[in-house]
Amino acid sequence: MRASIILAALAAAPYAWGASWITSNTVWYDTDGQVIDAHGGGIVQRGDTFYWVGQSAKNSQTPMMYSSTDLLNWKNLGAQAPGVTGYWRPKIAKPNGEFWLFGQQDRYVLSLKSSNQVGGYKQSKKVHIPPSDYSYSDTGMFFDESSNTWYLLTSADHNTVQINKINADGALGDRASALTGGAYEAPGIFKANDTYFLIVSGKTGWRANPNKVFWSTSINGPWKGGSNIAPEADKTYGSQNTHELTIKGSRQTTYIYMGDAWDSKGSTGSTYVWLPMKVDTNGKTVTLDYHKDWKIDVKTGVVTYK
Ligand SMILES: *[C@@H]1O[C@H](CO)[C@@H](O)[C@H](O)[C@H]1NC(C)=O
């Protein structure tokens, strides 16, 4: 009797104590055994801890935060900004002593801030994006270690993906560069050696498409390239880019693609696709290193496969 109850509990929440592998396109559970609900999000690392913020599909796109020290076991830190809903693709920044979230609400970027990393995020202001203040923005975030600068990435009407510096007071500064001439959204940037790589998706609503990578040797552009990061037919393994995470380990630096595998409405059936990337800064190429089950030692940066 007792054994059957335990088995039933395990069947209901097979990863109740965290996962052993990062397995894309499956439901992920937090350390309480609840489905992880943080879509369109991003991750920052502070010390040994990774903080993942994303939009809740269950609760009207309010920002949710989770923390982990291994990218496998995620603890739910709860809703971060009670009362803030319809807040899409939140990303974390820390341009000054305070903690900031930037996400899209009502076709504008809205910034929220808190004096703590976890909790207490309150509306700061509607963000106007220099120079043209175009509406509708997917938000992405990039921290450039070489200049100690945060950059907000937006994709807007008029098919403009642009990169703006976040000033020390949290306000949005000048446009550093832009990617125009194509229908792109969902931007993310990472830097390897002296090359900046910009990953974007096409604009096909909730349906996946072949995401592309552009590159530049300066954050000020121009952006070149535009090759697929996965085989065309695989449509980025059924996902859309949301963020790029760099793990600087003691043995190697590993670059991780974070994508969303949306259901037909970007709703609670949406899952995640996270994969290490093969990066060549001489050839200027980036491809997703697809493996069904993989994990990373965040201390050494070394990736292993099941
Ligand atoms: C960075 O540059 C070094 C030296 O050229 C090279 O060995 C290494 O592969 C490069 N890293 C990437 C990610 O391309």
PDB file of C-alpha atoms and ligand atoms in Angstrom:
ATOM      1  CA  MET A   1       0.000   0.000   0.000  1.00  0.00           C
ATOM      2  CA  ARG A   2       2.622   2.457   1.056  1.00  0.00           C
ATOM      3  CA  ALA A   3       4.847   1.541  -1.901  1.00  0.00           C
ATOM      4  CA  SER A   4       1.995   2.085  -4.334  1.00  0.00           C
ATOM      5  CA  ILE A   5       1.321   5.548  -2.915  1.00  0.00           C
ATOM      6  CA  ILE A   6       4.970   6.463  -3.349  1.00  0.00           C
ATOM      7  CA  LEU A   7       4.952   5.092  -6.889  1.00  0.00           C
ATOM      8  CA  ALA A   8       1.833   7.084  -7.715  1.00  0.00           C
ATOM      9  CA  ALA A   9       3.504  10.241  -6.407  1.00  0.00           C
ATOM     10  CA  LEU A  10       6.603   9.543  -8.489  1.00  0.00           C
ATOM     11  CA  ALA A  11       4.500   8.940 -11.586  1.00  0.00           C
ATOM     12  CA  ALA A  12       2.719  12.276 -11.089  1.00  0.00           C
ATOM     13  CA  ALA A  13       5.929  14.235 -10.748  1.00  0.00           C
ATOM     14  CA  PRO A  14       8.853  12.216 -12.071  1.00  0.00           C
ATOM     15  CA  TYR A  15      11.377  15.034 -11.653  1.00  0.00           C
ATOM     16  CA  ALA A  16      10.121  16.300  -8.325  1.00  0.00           C
ATOM     17  CA  TRP A  17      13.694  16.640  -7.059  1.00  0.00           C
ATOM     18  CA  GLY A  18      15.213  18.101 -10.168  1.00  0.00           C
ATOM     19  CA  ALA A  19      16.415  16.666 -13.465  1.00  0.00           C
ATOM     20  CA  SER A  20      19.579  14.722 -14.288  1.00  0.00           C
ATOM     21  CA  TRP A  21      19.767  15.974 -17.871  1.00  0.00           C
ATOM     22  CA  ILE A  22      18.693  18.957 -19.928  1.00  0.00           C
ATOM     23  CA  THR A  23      16.153  17.405 -22.283  1.00  0.00           C
ATOM     24  CA  SER A  24      14.683  19.765 -24.834  1.00  0.00           C
ATOM     25  CA  ASN A  25      11.017  19.729 -25.875  1.00  0.00           C
ATOM     26  CA  THR A  26       9.871  18.021 -22.676  1.00  0.00           C
ATOM     27  CA  VAL A  27       8.062  19.329 -19.611  1.00  0.00           C
ATOM     28  CA  TRP A  28      10.522  20.496 -16.953  1.00  0.00           C
ATOM     29  CA  TYR A  29       9.768  20.381 -13.231  1.00  0.00           C
ATOM     30  CA  ASP A  30      11.090  22.551 -10.429  1.00  0.00           C
ATOM     31  CA  THR A  31      12.409  21.249  -7.111  1.00  0.00           C
ATOM     32  CA  ASP A  32       8.843  21.212  -5.733  1.00  0.00           C
ATOM     33  CA  GLY A  33       7.690  18.990  -8.603  1.00  0.00           C
ATOM     34  CA  GLN A  34       5.733  21.794 -10.301  1.00  0.00           C
ATOM     35  CA  VAL A  35       5.979  22.547 -14.010  1.00  0.00           C
ATOM     36  CA  ILE A  36       8.536  25.295 -14.670  1.00  0.00           C
ATOM     37  CA  ASP A  37       6.634  28.278 -16.021  1.00  0.00           C
ATOM     38  CA  ALA A  38       9.144  30.857 -17.311  1.00  0.00           C
ATOM     39  CA  HIS A  39       8.780  31.386 -21.055  1.00  0.00           C
ATOM     40  CA  GLY A  40      10.495  33.917 -23.298  1.00  0.00           C
ATOM     41  CA  GLY A  41      13.010  34.435 -20.530  1.00  0.00           C
ATOM     42  CA  GLY A  42      16.664  34.940 -19.827  1.00  0.00           C
ATOM     43  CA  ILE A  43      19.275  33.963 -17.264  1.00  0.00           C
ATOM     44  CA  VAL A  44      21.903  35.904 -15.343  1.00  0.00           C
ATOM     45  CA  GLN A  45      24.610  34.395 -13.171  1.00  0.00           C
ATOM     46  CA  ARG A  46      25.537  36.024  -9.865  1.00  0.00           C
ATOM     47  CA  GLY A  47      28.273  34.197  -8.029  1.00  0.00           C
ATOM     48  CA  ASP A  48      27.393  30.500  -8.052  1.00  0.00           C
ATOM     49  CA  THR A  49      23.703  31.088  -8.691  1.00  0.00           C
ATOM     50  CA  PHE A  50      21.784  31.332 -11.945  1.00  0.00           C
ATOM     51  CA  TYR A  51      18.574  33.359 -11.950  1.00  0.00           C
ATOM     52  CA  TRP A  52      16.044  32.573 -14.667  1.00  0.00           C
ATOM     53  CA  VAL A  53      13.207  35.006 -15.292  1.00  0.00           C
ATOM     54  CA  GLY A  54      10.444  34.339 -17.787  1.00  0.00           C
ATOM     55  CA  GLN A  55       6.774  34.996 -18.385  1.00  0.00           C
ATOM     56  CA  SER A  56       4.170  32.769 -16.720  1.00  0.00           C
ATOM     57  CA  ALA A  57       1.863  31.020 -19.178  1.00  0.00           C
ATOM     58  CA  LYS A  58      -0.357  29.882 -16.302  1.00  0.00           C
ATOM     59  CA  ASN A  59      -0.786  33.310 -14.732  1.00  0.00           C
ATOM     60  CA  SER A  60      -1.280  35.910 -17.450  1.00  0.00           C
ATOM     61  CA  GLN A  61       2.369  36.521 -18.325  1.00  0.00           C
ATOM     62  CA  THR A  62       3.434  37.780 -14.941  1.00  0.00           C
ATOM     63  CA  PRO A  63       7.232  37.524 -14.482  1.00  0.00           C
ATOM     64  CA  MET A  64       8.375  34.371 -12.631  1.00  0.00           C
ATOM     65  CA  MET A  65      11.853  33.704 -11.236  1.00  0.00           C
ATOM     66  CA  TYR A  66      13.706  30.445 -10.587  1.00  0.00           C
ATOM     67  CA  SER A  67      17.217  29.850  -9.264  1.00  0.00           C
ATOM     68  CA  SER A  68      19.728  27.042  -9.739  1.00  0.00           C
ATOM     69  CA  THR A  69      23.387  26.302  -9.184  1.00  0.00           C
ATOM     70  CA  ASP A  70      23.594  23.569 -11.868  1.00  0.00           C
ATOM     71  CA  LEU A  71      21.041  24.492 -14.591  1.00  0.00           C
ATOM     72  CA  LEU A  72      19.170  21.259 -13.717  1.00  0.00           C
ATOM     73  CA  ASN A  73      17.579  21.779 -10.305  1.00  0.00           C
ATOM     74  CA  TRP A  74      15.433  24.910 -10.376  1.00  0.00           C
ATOM     75  CA  LYS A  75      13.869  26.370  -7.245  1.00  0.00           C
ATOM     76  CA  ASN A  76      10.731  28.453  -7.752  1.00  0.00           C
ATOM     77  CA  LEU A  77      11.267  31.952  -6.320  1.00  0.00           C
ATOM     78  CA  GLY A  78       7.727  32.960  -7.238  1.00  0.00           C
ATOM     79  CA  ALA A  79       6.027  35.792  -9.059  1.00  0.00           C
ATOM     80  CA  GLN A  80       8.256  38.845  -9.061  1.00  0.00           C
ATOM     81  CA  ALA A  81       5.900  41.737  -9.737  1.00  0.00           C
ATOM     82  CA  PRO A  82       2.393  41.166  -8.333  1.00  0.00           C
ATOM     83  CA  GLY A  83      -0.191  42.952 -10.438  1.00  0.00           C
ATOM     84  CA  VAL A  84       1.991  43.136 -13.532  1.00  0.00           C
ATOM     85  CA  THR A  85       0.467  40.964 -16.273  1.00  0.00           C
ATOM     86  CA  GLY A  86       0.683  40.756 -20.035  1.00  0.00           C
ATOM     87  CA  TYR A  87       4.438  41.216 -19.606  1.00  0.00           C
ATOM     88  CA  TRP A  88       6.232  39.321 -22.360  1.00  0.00           C
ATOM     89  CA  ARG A  89       9.799  38.073 -22.673  1.00  0.00           C
ATOM     90  CA  PRO A  90      11.228  39.599 -19.458  1.00  0.00           C
ATOM     91  CA  LYS A  91      15.005  39.935 -19.212  1.00  0.00           C
ATOM     92  CA  ILE A  92      17.218  40.865 -16.249  1.00  0.00           C
ATOM     93  CA  ALA A  93      19.706  43.757 -16.181  1.00  0.00           C
ATOM     94  CA  LYS A  94      21.712  45.464 -13.470  1.00  0.00           C
ATOM     95  CA  PRO A  95      22.989  48.748 -14.903  1.00  0.00           C
ATOM     96  CA  ASN A  96      23.382  50.292 -11.437  1.00  0.00           C
ATOM     97  CA  GLY A  97      22.826  49.378  -7.786  1.00  0.00           C
ATOM     98  CA  GLU A  98      19.273  48.253  -8.486  1.00  0.00           C
ATOM     99  CA  PHE A  99      17.826  45.204 -10.220  1.00  0.00           C
ATOM    100  CA  TRP A 100      15.837  45.690 -13.384  1.00  0.00           C
ATOM    101  CA  LEU A 101      13.499  43.743 -15.626  1.00  0.00           C
ATOM    102  CA  PHE A 102      12.764  44.790 -19.183  1.00  0.00           C
ATOM    103  CA  GLY A 103       9.806  43.195 -20.972  1.00  0.00           C
ATOM    104  CA  GLN A 104       7.110  44.055 -23.468  1.00  0.00           C
ATOM    105  CA  GLN A 105       3.659  45.194 -22.402  1.00  0.00           C
ATOM    106  CA  ASP A 106       1.008  46.616 -24.727  1.00  0.00           C
ATOM    107  CA  ARG A 107       3.491  46.828 -27.574  1.00  0.00           C
ATOM    108  CA  TYR A 108       5.982  48.873 -25.568  1.00  0.00           C
ATOM    109  CA  VAL A 109       8.941  47.993 -23.406  1.00  0.00           C
ATOM    110  CA  LEU A 110       8.174  48.447 -19.723  1.00  0.00           C
ATOM    111  CA  SER A 111      10.957  48.509 -17.150  1.00  0.00           C
ATOM    112  CA  LEU A 112      10.454  47.233 -13.605  1.00  0.00           C
ATOM    113  CA  LYS A 113      12.930  47.615 -10.796  1.00  0.00           C
ATOM    114  CA  SER A 114      13.650  46.339  -7.323  1.00  0.00           C
ATOM    115  CA  SER A 115      16.289  46.948  -4.693  1.00  0.00           C
ATOM    116  CA  ASN A 116      16.704  43.152  -4.445  1.00  0.00           C
ATOM    117  CA  GLN A 117      17.496  40.414  -6.925  1.00  0.00           C
ATOM    118  CA  VAL A 118      14.456  38.421  -5.841  1.00  0.00           C
ATOM    119  CA  GLY A 119      11.004  39.961  -5.506  1.00  0.00           C
ATOM    120  CA  GLY A 120       9.618  43.466  -5.151  1.00  0.00           C
ATOM    121  CA  TYR A 121       9.802  44.497  -8.812  1.00  0.00           C
ATOM    122  CA  LYS A 122       7.652  47.560  -9.387  1.00  0.00           C
ATOM    123  CA  GLN A 123       6.821  49.505 -12.470  1.00  0.00           C
ATOM    124  CA  SER A 124       9.518  51.965 -13.349  1.00  0.00           C
ATOM    125  CA  LYS A 125       8.465  53.406 -16.655  1.00  0.00           C
ATOM    126  CA  LYS A 126       7.359  52.894 -20.194  1.00  0.00           C
ATOM    127  CA  VAL A 127      10.557  52.832 -22.177  1.00  0.00           C
ATOM    128  CA  HIS A 128      10.944  54.939 -25.279  1.00  0.00           C
ATOM    129  CA  ILE A 129      13.437  53.443 -27.662  1.00  0.00           C
ATOM    130  CA  PRO A 130      15.754  55.939 -29.372  1.00  0.00           C
ATOM    131  CA  PRO A 131      15.809  57.083 -32.057  1.00  0.00           C
ATOM    132  CA  SER A 132      12.375  56.333 -33.545  1.00  0.00           C
ATOM    133  CA  ASP A 133      10.354  54.936 -30.623  1.00  0.00           C
ATOM    134  CA  TYR A 134       8.879  52.163 -32.753  1.00  0.00           C
ATOM    135  CA  SER A 135       6.222  50.099 -30.988  1.00  0.00           C
ATOM    136  CA  TYR A 136       5.973  46.352 -30.415  1.00  0.00           C
ATOM    137  CA  SER A 137       9.081  44.884 -29.007  1.00  0.00           C
ATOM    138  CA  ASP A 138      10.464  41.463 -28.268  1.00  0.00           C
ATOM    139  CA  THR A 139      13.072  42.112 -25.641  1.00  0.00           C
ATOM    140  CA  GLY A 140      16.535  40.581 -25.481  1.00  0.00           C
ATOM    141  CA  MET A 141      19.438  41.407 -23.189  1.00  0.00           C
ATOM    142  CA  PHE A 142      23.199  41.351 -23.559  1.00  0.00           C
ATOM    143  CA  PHE A 143      25.877  42.300 -21.051  1.00  0.00           C
ATOM    144  CA  ASP A 144      29.163  43.231 -22.693  1.00  0.00           C
ATOM    145  CA  GLU A 145      31.920  42.439 -20.205  1.00  0.00           C
ATOM    146  CA  SER A 146      34.523  44.276 -22.272  1.00  0.00           C
ATOM    147  CA  SER A 147      32.772  47.622 -21.750  1.00  0.00           C
ATOM    148  CA  ASN A 148      30.779  46.747 -18.627  1.00  0.00           C
ATOM    149  CA  THR A 149      27.629  47.763 -20.485  1.00  0.00           C
ATOM    150  CA  TRP A 150      24.118  46.339 -20.674  1.00  0.00           C
ATOM    151  CA  TYR A 151      22.347  46.426 -24.006  1.00  0.00           C
ATOM    152  CA  LEU A 152      18.620  46.054 -24.604  1.00  0.00           C
ATOM    153  CA  LEU A 153      17.736  44.255 -27.802  1.00  0.00           C
ATOM    154  CA  THR A 154      14.350  44.903 -29.345  1.00  0.00           C
ATOM    155  CA  SER A 155      12.526  43.797 -32.433  1.00  0.00           C
ATOM    156  CA  ALA A 156       9.970  46.227 -33.574  1.00  0.00           C
ATOM    157  CA  ASP A 157       7.582  47.277 -36.256  1.00  0.00           C
ATOM    158  CA  HIS A 158       9.262  48.303 -39.498  1.00  0.00           C
ATOM    159  CA  ASN A 159      11.358  45.091 -39.318  1.00  0.00           C
ATOM    160  CA  THR A 160      14.046  46.719 -37.208  1.00  0.00           C
ATOM    161  CA  VAL A 161      15.989  44.691 -34.684  1.00  0.00           C
ATOM    162  CA  GLN A 162      18.003  47.187 -32.709  1.00  0.00           C
ATOM    163  CA  ILE A 163      20.500  47.317 -29.929  1.00  0.00           C
ATOM    164  CA  ASN A 164      20.431  50.176 -27.439  1.00  0.00           C
ATOM    165  CA  LYS A 165      22.743  50.843 -24.546  1.00  0.00           C
ATOM    166  CA  ILE A 166      21.121  50.907 -21.117  1.00  0.00           C
ATOM    167  CA  ASN A 167      22.419  53.970 -19.298  1.00  0.00           C
ATOM    168  CA  ALA A 168      23.672  53.880 -15.732  1.00  0.00           C
ATOM    169  CA  ASP A 169      20.336  55.286 -14.521  1.00  0.00           C
ATOM    170  CA  GLY A 170      18.370  52.487 -16.209  1.00  0.00           C
ATOM    171  CA  ALA A 171      17.065  54.714 -18.979  1.00  0.00           C
ATOM    172  CA  LEU A 172      17.535  53.626 -22.544  1.00  0.00           C
ATOM    173  CA  GLY A 173      20.395  55.279 -24.362  1.00  0.00           C
ATOM    174  CA  ASP A 174      21.490  55.646 -27.946  1.00  0.00           C
ATOM    175  CA  ARG A 175      21.087  52.990 -30.543  1.00  0.00           C
ATOM    176  CA  ALA A 176      24.373  51.128 -30.989  1.00  0.00           C
ATOM    177  CA  SER A 177      23.352  49.304 -34.150  1.00  0.00           C
ATOM    178  CA  ALA A 178      20.430  47.775 -36.007  1.00  0.00           C
ATOM    179  CA  LEU A 179      19.606  44.818 -38.208  1.00  0.00           C
ATOM    180  CA  THR A 180      17.224  45.822 -40.927  1.00  0.00           C
ATOM    181  CA  GLY A 181      16.161  44.429 -44.261  1.00  0.00           C
ATOM    182  CA  GLY A 182      14.467  41.280 -42.987  1.00  0.00           C
ATOM    183  CA  ALA A 183      11.491  40.212 -40.916  1.00  0.00           C
ATOM    184  CA  TYR A 184      13.262  39.186 -37.710  1.00  0.00           C
ATOM    185  CA  GLU A 185      12.396  39.079 -34.011  1.00  0.00           C
ATOM    186  CA  ALA A 186      13.360  37.359 -30.736  1.00  0.00           C
ATOM    187  CA  PRO A 187      16.938  38.722 -30.621  1.00  0.00           C
ATOM    188  CA  GLY A 188      19.783  37.493 -28.426  1.00  0.00           C
ATOM    189  CA  ILE A 189      23.525  38.258 -28.467  1.00  0.00           C
ATOM    190  CA  PHE A 190      26.639  36.573 -27.142  1.00  0.00           C
ATOM    191  CA  LYS A 191      30.299  37.396 -27.635  1.00  0.00           C
ATOM    192  CA  ALA A 192      33.109  34.929 -28.330  1.00  0.00           C
ATOM    193  CA  ASN A 193      36.698  36.103 -28.727  1.00  0.00           C
ATOM    194  CA  ASP A 194      36.157  39.485 -30.420  1.00  0.00           C
ATOM    195  CA  THR A 195      33.072  38.537 -32.376  1.00  0.00           C
ATOM    196  CA  TYR A 196      29.513  39.445 -31.440  1.00  0.00           C
ATOM    197  CA  PHE A 197      26.876  36.974 -32.616  1.00  0.00           C
ATOM    198  CA  LEU A 198      23.244  38.073 -32.960  1.00  0.00           C
ATOM    199  CA  ILE A 199      20.639  35.301 -33.123  1.00  0.00           C
ATOM    200  CA  VAL A 200      17.135  36.103 -34.347  1.00  0.00           C
ATOM    201  CA  SER A 201      14.074  34.183 -35.456  1.00  0.00           C
ATOM    202  CA  GLY A 202      11.843  34.827 -38.415  1.00  0.00           C
ATOM    203  CA  LYS A 203       8.354  36.207 -37.846  1.00  0.00           C
ATOM    204  CA  THR A 204       5.936  33.286 -38.038  1.00  0.00           C
ATOM    205  CA  GLY A 205       3.836  33.807 -34.923  1.00  0.00           C
ATOM    206  CA  TRP A 206       3.917  30.819 -32.543  1.00  0.00           C
ATOM    207  CA  ARG A 207       5.160  28.466 -35.289  1.00  0.00           C
ATOM    208  CA  ALA A 208       8.867  27.669 -35.317  1.00  0.00           C
ATOM    209  CA  ASN A 209      11.106  28.749 -38.180  1.00  0.00           C
ATOM    210  CA  PRO A 210      14.817  28.496 -38.997  1.00  0.00           C
ATOM    211  CA  ASN A 211      16.492  30.975 -36.624  1.00  0.00           C
ATOM    212  CA  LYS A 212      19.514  32.765 -38.011  1.00  0.00           C
ATOM    213  CA  VAL A 213      22.823  34.143 -36.810  1.00  0.00           C
ATOM    214  CA  PHE A 214      24.474  37.412 -37.830  1.00  0.00           C
ATOM    215  CA  TRP A 215      27.879  38.578 -36.654  1.00  0.00           C
ATOM    216  CA  SER A 216      29.935  41.722 -36.204  1.00  0.00           C
ATOM    217  CA  THR A 217      33.283  42.587 -34.690  1.00  0.00           C
ATOM    218  CA  SER A 218      31.656  45.617 -33.056  1.00  0.00           C
ATOM    219  CA  ILE A 219      28.443  46.100 -31.105  1.00  0.00           C
ATOM    220  CA  ASN A 220      28.046  49.117 -33.380  1.00  0.00           C
ATOM    221  CA  GLY A 221      27.682  46.830 -36.400  1.00  0.00           C
ATOM    222  CA  PRO A 222      27.343  46.403 -39.283  1.00  0.00           C
ATOM    223  CA  TRP A 223      25.814  42.907 -38.901  1.00  0.00           C
ATOM    224  CA  LYS A 224      26.796  40.394 -41.547  1.00  0.00           C
ATOM    225  CA  GLY A 225      25.829  36.844 -42.407  1.00  0.00           C
ATOM    226  CA  GLY A 226      22.402  35.405 -41.790  1.00  0.00           C
ATOM    227  CA  SER A 227      22.925  31.646 -41.830  1.00  0.00           C
ATOM    228  CA  ASN A 228      20.664  29.071 -40.197  1.00  0.00           C
ATOM    229  CA  ILE A 229      21.754  27.846 -36.765  1.00  0.00           C
ATOM    230  CA  ALA A 230      20.202  24.402 -37.385  1.00  0.00           C
ATOM    231  CA  PRO A 231      19.225  22.403 -40.477  1.00  0.00           C
ATOM    232  CA  GLU A 232      16.477  24.318 -42.323  1.00  0.00           C
ATOM    233  CA  ALA A 233      13.901  21.510 -42.087  1.00  0.00           C
ATOM    234  CA  ASP A 234      14.315  21.162 -38.311  1.00  0.00           C
ATOM    235  CA  LYS A 235      13.093  24.728 -37.733  1.00  0.00           C
ATOM    236  CA  THR A 236      15.543  25.275 -34.868  1.00  0.00           C
ATOM    237  CA  TYR A 237      14.356  21.961 -33.381  1.00  0.00           C
ATOM    238  CA  GLY A 238      10.882  23.397 -33.046  1.00  0.00           C
ATOM    239  CA  SER A 239      11.921  26.473 -31.092  1.00  0.00           C
ATOM    240  CA  GLN A 240      12.338  30.249 -31.121  1.00  0.00           C
ATOM    241  CA  ASN A 241      15.355  32.024 -29.660  1.00  0.00           C
ATOM    242  CA  THR A 242      14.988  33.851 -26.364  1.00  0.00           C
ATOM    243  CA  HIS A 243      18.488  34.236 -24.859  1.00  0.00           C
ATOM    244  CA  GLU A 244      22.125  33.164 -25.077  1.00  0.00           C
ATOM    245  CA  LEU A 245      23.941  32.093 -21.907  1.00  0.00           C
ATOM    246  CA  THR A 246      27.727  31.961 -21.631  1.00  0.00           C
ATOM    247  CA  ILE A 247      29.355  29.656 -19.068  1.00  0.00           C
ATOM    248  CA  LYS A 248      32.980  30.593 -18.432  1.00  0.00           C
ATOM    249  CA  GLY A 249      34.290  27.409 -16.879  1.00  0.00           C
ATOM    250  CA  SER A 250      37.747  26.609 -15.568  1.00  0.00           C
ATOM    251  CA  ARG A 251      38.372  24.279 -18.550  1.00  0.00           C
ATOM    252  CA  GLN A 252      36.292  25.797 -21.330  1.00  0.00           C
ATOM    253  CA  THR A 253      33.779  28.465 -22.222  1.00  0.00           C
ATOM    254  CA  THR A 254      30.467  27.056 -23.357  1.00  0.00           C
ATOM    255  CA  TYR A 255      27.767  29.006 -25.187  1.00  0.00           C
ATOM    256  CA  ILE A 256      24.173  27.908 -24.645  1.00  0.00           C
ATOM    257  CA  TYR A 257      21.169  28.613 -26.856  1.00  0.00           C
ATOM    258  CA  MET A 258      17.918  29.087 -24.940  1.00  0.00           C
ATOM    259  CA  GLY A 259      14.734  28.783 -26.967  1.00  0.00           C
ATOM    260  CA  ASP A 260      11.023  28.339 -26.433  1.00  0.00           C
ATOM    261  CA  ALA A 261       9.075  25.491 -28.005  1.00  0.00           C
ATOM    262  CA  TRP A 262       5.730  27.266 -28.090  1.00  0.00           C
ATOM    263  CA  ASP A 263       2.425  25.459 -28.235  1.00  0.00           C
ATOM    264  CA  SER A 264      -0.127  26.800 -30.708  1.00  0.00           C
ATOM    265  CA  LYS A 265      -0.896  29.826 -28.495  1.00  0.00           C
ATOM    266  CA  GLY A 266       2.292  30.356 -26.489  1.00  0.00           C
ATOM    267  CA  SER A 267       0.327  28.851 -23.609  1.00  0.00           C
ATOM    268  CA  THR A 268       0.923  26.322 -20.809  1.00  0.00           C
ATOM    269  CA  GLY A 269       1.817  23.518 -23.227  1.00  0.00           C
ATOM    270  CA  SER A 270       4.944  25.440 -24.281  1.00  0.00           C
ATOM    271  CA  THR A 271       8.293  23.902 -23.349  1.00  0.00           C
ATOM    272  CA  TYR A 272      11.976  24.763 -23.737  1.00  0.00           C
ATOM    273  CA  VAL A 273      14.863  23.951 -26.062  1.00  0.00           C
ATOM    274  CA  TRP A 274      18.298  24.574 -24.574  1.00  0.00           C
ATOM    275  CA  LEU A 275      21.352  23.408 -26.451  1.00  0.00           C
ATOM    276  CA  PRO A 276      25.083  24.031 -26.441  1.00  0.00           C
ATOM    277  CA  MET A 277      26.345  25.831 -29.534  1.00  0.00           C
ATOM    278  CA  LYS A 278      29.300  25.045 -31.771  1.00  0.00           C
ATOM    279  CA  VAL A 279      30.986  28.387 -32.277  1.00  0.00           C
ATOM    280  CA  ASP A 280      33.852  29.223 -34.614  1.00  0.00           C
ATOM    281  CA  THR A 281      34.949  32.827 -34.392  1.00  0.00           C
ATOM    282  CA  ASN A 282      37.384  32.460 -37.294  1.00  0.00           C
ATOM    283  CA  GLY A 283      34.786  31.026 -39.674  1.00  0.00           C
ATOM    284  CA  LYS A 284      32.041  33.179 -38.029  1.00  0.00           C
ATOM    285  CA  THR A 285      29.750  30.196 -37.717  1.00  0.00           C
ATOM    286  CA  VAL A 286      27.307  29.139 -35.006  1.00  0.00           C
ATOM    287  CA  THR A 287      25.305  25.914 -35.032  1.00  0.00           C
ATOM    288  CA  LEU A 288      23.233  24.229 -32.374  1.00  0.00           C
ATOM    289  CA  ASP A 289      24.868  21.060 -31.073  1.00  0.00           C
ATOM    290  CA  TYR A 290      21.714  18.964 -30.859  1.00  0.00           C
ATOM    291  CA  HIS A 291      21.644  16.171 -28.311  1.00  0.00           C
ATOM    292  CA  LYS A 292      18.484  14.844 -26.743  1.00  0.00           C
ATOM    293  CA  ASP A 293      19.997  14.703 -23.257  1.00  0.00           C
ATOM    294  CA  TRP A 294      22.973  16.758 -22.150  1.00  0.00           C
ATOM    295  CA  LYS A 295      24.275  18.668 -19.168  1.00  0.00           C
ATOM    296  CA  ILE A 296      27.073  21.002 -18.266  1.00  0.00           C
ATOM    297  CA  ASP A 297      29.435  21.159 -15.330  1.00  0.00           C
ATOM    298  CA  VAL A 298      29.011  24.855 -14.633  1.00  0.00           C
ATOM    299  CA  LYS A 299      32.332  24.970 -12.770  1.00  0.00           C
ATOM    300  CA  THR A 300      34.467  23.561 -15.609  1.00  0.00           C
ATOM    301  CA  GLY A 301      32.209  24.438 -18.547  1.00  0.00           C
ATOM    302  CA  VAL A 302      32.460  20.865 -19.829  1.00  0.00           C
ATOM    303  CA  VAL A 303      29.373  19.426 -21.548  1.00  0.00           C
ATOM    304  CA  THR A 304      28.470  15.738 -21.330  1.00  0.00           C
ATOM    305  CA  TYR A 305      25.859  13.705 -23.198  1.00  0.00           C
ATOM    306  CA  LYS A 306      23.761  10.768 -22.047  1.00  0.00           C
TER     307      LYS A 306
HETATM  308  C1  LIG B   1      39.004  31.934 -30.015  1.00  0.00           C
HETATM  309  O1  LIG B   1      40.270  32.145 -30.601  1.00  0.00           O
HETATM  310  C2  LIG B   1      41.222  31.094 -30.410  1.00  0.00           C
HETATM  311  C3  LIG B   1      42.538  31.530 -31.017  1.00  0.00           C
HETATM  312  O2  LIG B   1      42.359  31.795 -32.386  1.00  0.00           O
HETATM  313  C4  LIG B   1      40.706  29.809 -31.004  1.00  0.00           C
HETATM  314  O3  LIG B   1      41.580  28.749 -30.722  1.00  0.00           O
HETATM  315  C5  LIG B   1      39.334  29.473 -30.400  1.00  0.00           C
HETATM  316  O4  LIG B   1      38.788  28.345 -31.046  1.00  0.00           O
HETATM  317  C6  LIG B   1      38.387  30.660 -30.601  1.00  0.00           C
HETATM  318  N1  LIG B   1      37.113  30.391 -29.960  1.00  0.00           N
HETATM  319  C7  LIG B   1      36.009  30.187 -30.659  1.00  0.00           C
HETATM  320  C8  LIG B   1      34.773  29.944 -29.849  1.00  0.00           C
HETATM  321  O5  LIG B   1      35.946  30.211 -31.872  1.00  0.00           O
END
